Amino acid sequence: EFFQYTNAILQPEEACDCYRNWEGAFNADLHVENRYYVDVDRNVSIAFFNRFGQHPFHGHWNRDDVRLQHRRQRDAKDHGLPLDLQSRPFTWKYLAWPNFIVQYVRPFRPDFVVFNQGHWSGHDLRKSNVVRNIRDALNRTGITGIYRTTTPRRDGKISGNHDGRVCSIIQHCWNVSWIDQIPKDGDHFIDPIHFHAD
């Protein structure tokens, strides 16, 4: 529900290198959600890469492919959910955060990287050495790193206690713990873990 809702409200500026087998079981090694938002008029570009726990970052599009997809999308009459319904082999894959930042993210020339592991279990941001490696990769590339704390869940479940440790290592911390004060209902949450941004 969150996936389709957010994609719909970002049309036609978002191109999505995405694959989900909605009828089958979730498969982190097969599914992909990499979103590329470009608003030329406002000179705003945002990319979102979904990493499923400790599984590698992966995707089908390089930088030139992203530009091509945006051109196709702007020219399309129907801006429905641009899901790639055929699972294809990935053209890139990175297990280590520093490699992903240096080799895939840096060529896009971002000013900022905002990151968080979300509610995926088994992620590696619980390890201080991993977070220091992320910080060092961001520093080497001249990209400002911002860690976004984990959104409190509607059901009150805790997804680890790593936020404070990560914030103490990364250059900047965006604390969203205030969301915990918002009523835990369908008006404010799309589902148990995704806060309604409207």
PDB file of N, CA and C in Angstrom, residues 154-189:
ATOM      1  N   ARG A 154       3.530   2.392  14.406  1.00  0.00           N
ATOM      2  CA  ARG A 154       2.173   2.612  14.903  1.00  0.00           C
ATOM      3  C   ARG A 154       1.827   1.648  16.020  1.00  0.00           C
ATOM      4  N   ASP A 155       2.351   0.423  15.945  1.00  0.00           N
ATOM      5  CA  ASP A 155       2.023  -0.588  16.951  1.00  0.00           C
ATOM      6  C   ASP A 155       2.930  -0.522  18.180  1.00  0.00           C
ATOM      7  N   GLY A 156       3.868   0.440  18.220  1.00  0.00           N
ATOM      8  CA  GLY A 156       4.722   0.627  19.381  1.00  0.00           C
ATOM      9  C   GLY A 156       5.925  -0.292  19.467  1.00  0.00           C
ATOM     10  N   LYS A 157       6.053  -1.239  18.539  1.00  0.00           N
ATOM     11  CA  LYS A 157       7.207  -2.143  18.569  1.00  0.00           C
ATOM     12  C   LYS A 157       8.494  -1.363  18.286  1.00  0.00           C
ATOM     13  N   ILE A 158       9.553  -1.755  18.948  1.00  0.00           N
ATOM     14  CA  ILE A 158      10.851  -1.101  18.790  1.00  0.00           C
ATOM     15  C   ILE A 158      11.682  -1.877  17.776  1.00  0.00           C
ATOM     16  N   SER A 159      12.346  -1.155  16.886  1.00  0.00           N
ATOM     17  CA  SER A 159      13.166  -1.800  15.849  1.00  0.00           C
ATOM     18  C   SER A 159      14.654  -1.622  16.134  1.00  0.00           C
ATOM     19  N   GLY A 160      15.072  -1.902  17.336  1.00  0.00           N
ATOM     20  CA  GLY A 160      16.484  -1.791  17.675  1.00  0.00           C
ATOM     21  C   GLY A 160      16.769  -0.488  18.408  1.00  0.00           C
ATOM     22  N   ASN A 161      17.961  -0.409  18.969  1.00  0.00           N
ATOM     23  CA  ASN A 161      18.345   0.777  19.730  1.00  0.00           C
ATOM     24  C   ASN A 161      19.631   1.376  19.170  1.00  0.00           C
ATOM     25  N   HIS A 162      19.765   1.392  17.872  1.00  0.00           N
ATOM     26  CA  HIS A 162      20.992   1.830  17.219  1.00  0.00           C
ATOM     27  C   HIS A 162      21.007   3.308  16.862  1.00  0.00           C
ATOM     28  N   ASP A 163      19.860   3.988  16.876  1.00  0.00           N
ATOM     29  CA  ASP A 163      19.789   5.373  16.405  1.00  0.00           C
ATOM     30  C   ASP A 163      20.780   6.289  17.119  1.00  0.00           C
ATOM     31  N   GLY A 164      20.820   6.236  18.451  1.00  0.00           N
ATOM     32  CA  GLY A 164      21.718   7.109  19.202  1.00  0.00           C
ATOM     33  C   GLY A 164      23.175   6.887  18.850  1.00  0.00           C
ATOM     34  N   ARG A 165      23.569   5.634  18.707  1.00  0.00           N
ATOM     35  CA  ARG A 165      24.961   5.304  18.372  1.00  0.00           C
ATOM     36  C   ARG A 165      25.310   5.827  16.974  1.00  0.00           C
ATOM     37  N   VAL A 166      24.394   5.626  16.011  1.00  0.00           N
ATOM     38  CA  VAL A 166      24.670   6.096  14.649  1.00  0.00           C
ATOM     39  C   VAL A 166      24.771   7.620  14.644  1.00  0.00           C
ATOM     40  N   CYS A 167      23.862   8.294  15.363  1.00  0.00           N
ATOM     41  CA  CYS A 167      23.884   9.760  15.405  1.00  0.00           C
ATOM     42  C   CYS A 167      25.169  10.295  16.036  1.00  0.00           C
ATOM     43  N   SER A 168      25.773   9.532  16.929  1.00  0.00           N
ATOM     44  CA  SER A 168      27.013   9.991  17.563  1.00  0.00           C
ATOM     45  C   SER A 168      28.216   9.874  16.630  1.00  0.00           C
ATOM     46  N   ILE A 169      28.080   9.133  15.531  1.00  0.00           N
ATOM     47  CA  ILE A 169      29.197   8.911  14.607  1.00  0.00           C
ATOM     48  C   ILE A 169      29.057   9.722  13.323  1.00  0.00           C
ATOM     49  N   ILE A 170      27.848   9.796  12.783  1.00  0.00           N
ATOM     50  CA  ILE A 170      27.616  10.462  11.496  1.00  0.00           C
ATOM     51  C   ILE A 170      27.582  11.982  11.691  1.00  0.00           C
ATOM     52  N   GLN A 171      27.947  12.719  10.647  1.00  0.00           N
ATOM     53  CA  GLN A 171      28.071  14.172  10.714  1.00  0.00           C
ATOM     54  C   GLN A 171      26.796  14.865  11.214  1.00  0.00           C
ATOM     55  N   HIS A 172      25.652  14.441  10.700  1.00  0.00           N
ATOM     56  CA  HIS A 172      24.389  15.109  11.032  1.00  0.00           C
ATOM     57  C   HIS A 172      23.329  14.057  11.353  1.00  0.00           C
ATOM     58  N   CYS A 173      22.419  14.417  12.247  1.00  0.00           N
ATOM     59  CA  CYS A 173      21.351  13.505  12.648  1.00  0.00           C
ATOM     60  C   CYS A 173      20.006  14.211  12.521  1.00  0.00           C
ATOM     61  N   TRP A 174      19.071  13.553  11.849  1.00  0.00           N
ATOM     62  CA  TRP A 174      17.710  14.070  11.683  1.00  0.00           C
ATOM     63  C   TRP A 174      16.830  13.214  12.571  1.00  0.00           C
ATOM     64  N   ASN A 175      16.440  13.769  13.711  1.00  0.00           N
ATOM     65  CA  ASN A 175      15.693  13.022  14.720  1.00  0.00           C
ATOM     66  C   ASN A 175      14.193  13.155  14.459  1.00  0.00           C
ATOM     67  N   VAL A 176      13.551  12.036  14.138  1.00  0.00           N
ATOM     68  CA  VAL A 176      12.110  12.039  13.871  1.00  0.00           C
ATOM     69  C   VAL A 176      11.325  11.355  14.995  1.00  0.00           C
ATOM     70  N   SER A 177      11.897  11.330  16.189  1.00  0.00           N
ATOM     71  CA  SER A 177      11.210  10.679  17.306  1.00  0.00           C
ATOM     72  C   SER A 177       9.916  11.391  17.676  1.00  0.00           C
ATOM     73  N   TRP A 178       9.740  12.647  17.250  1.00  0.00           N
ATOM     74  CA  TRP A 178       8.504  13.386  17.502  1.00  0.00           C
ATOM     75  C   TRP A 178       7.280  12.675  16.928  1.00  0.00           C
ATOM     76  N   ILE A 179       7.484  11.833  15.929  1.00  0.00           N
ATOM     77  CA  ILE A 179       6.366  11.100  15.328  1.00  0.00           C
ATOM     78  C   ILE A 179       5.692  10.207  16.370  1.00  0.00           C
ATOM     79  N   ASP A 180       6.438   9.802  17.385  1.00  0.00           N
ATOM     80  CA  ASP A 180       5.872   8.958  18.440  1.00  0.00           C
ATOM     81  C   ASP A 180       4.749   9.661  19.208  1.00  0.00           C
ATOM     82  N   GLN A 181       4.688  10.982  19.133  1.00  0.00           N
ATOM     83  CA  GLN A 181       3.648  11.754  19.828  1.00  0.00           C
ATOM     84  C   GLN A 181       2.354  11.860  19.023  1.00  0.00           C
ATOM     85  N   ILE A 182       2.389  11.434  17.774  1.00  0.00           N
ATOM     86  CA  ILE A 182       1.226  11.544  16.893  1.00  0.00           C
ATOM     87  C   ILE A 182       0.292  10.365  17.132  1.00  0.00           C
ATOM     88  N   PRO A 183      -1.028  10.583  17.076  1.00  0.00           N
ATOM     89  CA  PRO A 183      -1.968   9.470  17.276  1.00  0.00           C
ATOM     90  C   PRO A 183      -1.665   8.304  16.338  1.00  0.00           C
ATOM     91  N   LYS A 184      -1.750   7.113  16.871  1.00  0.00           N
ATOM     92  CA  LYS A 184      -1.439   5.894  16.114  1.00  0.00           C
ATOM     93  C   LYS A 184      -2.714   5.382  15.443  1.00  0.00           C
ATOM     94  N   ASP A 185      -3.135   6.083  14.399  1.00  0.00           N
ATOM     95  CA  ASP A 185      -4.372   5.715  13.721  1.00  0.00           C
ATOM     96  C   ASP A 185      -4.172   5.746  12.204  1.00  0.00           C
ATOM     97  N   GLY A 186      -5.207   5.381  11.490  1.00  0.00           N
ATOM     98  CA  GLY A 186      -5.150   5.314  10.037  1.00  0.00           C
ATOM     99  C   GLY A 186      -5.031   6.667   9.367  1.00  0.00           C
ATOM    100  N   ASP A 187      -5.355   7.757  10.092  1.00  0.00           N
ATOM    101  CA  ASP A 187      -5.197   9.090   9.511  1.00  0.00           C
ATOM    102  C   ASP A 187      -3.735   9.519   9.451  1.00  0.00           C
ATOM    103  N   HIS A 188      -2.920   8.967  10.319  1.00  0.00           N
ATOM    104  CA  HIS A 188      -1.536   9.394  10.406  1.00  0.00           C
ATOM    105  C   HIS A 188      -0.537   8.350   9.909  1.00  0.00           C
ATOM    106  N   PHE A 189      -0.978   7.109   9.812  1.00  0.00           N
ATOM    107  CA  PHE A 189      -0.108   6.043   9.321  1.00  0.00           C
ATOM    108  C   PHE A 189      -0.784   5.329   8.158  1.00  0.00           C
TER     109      PHE A 189
END
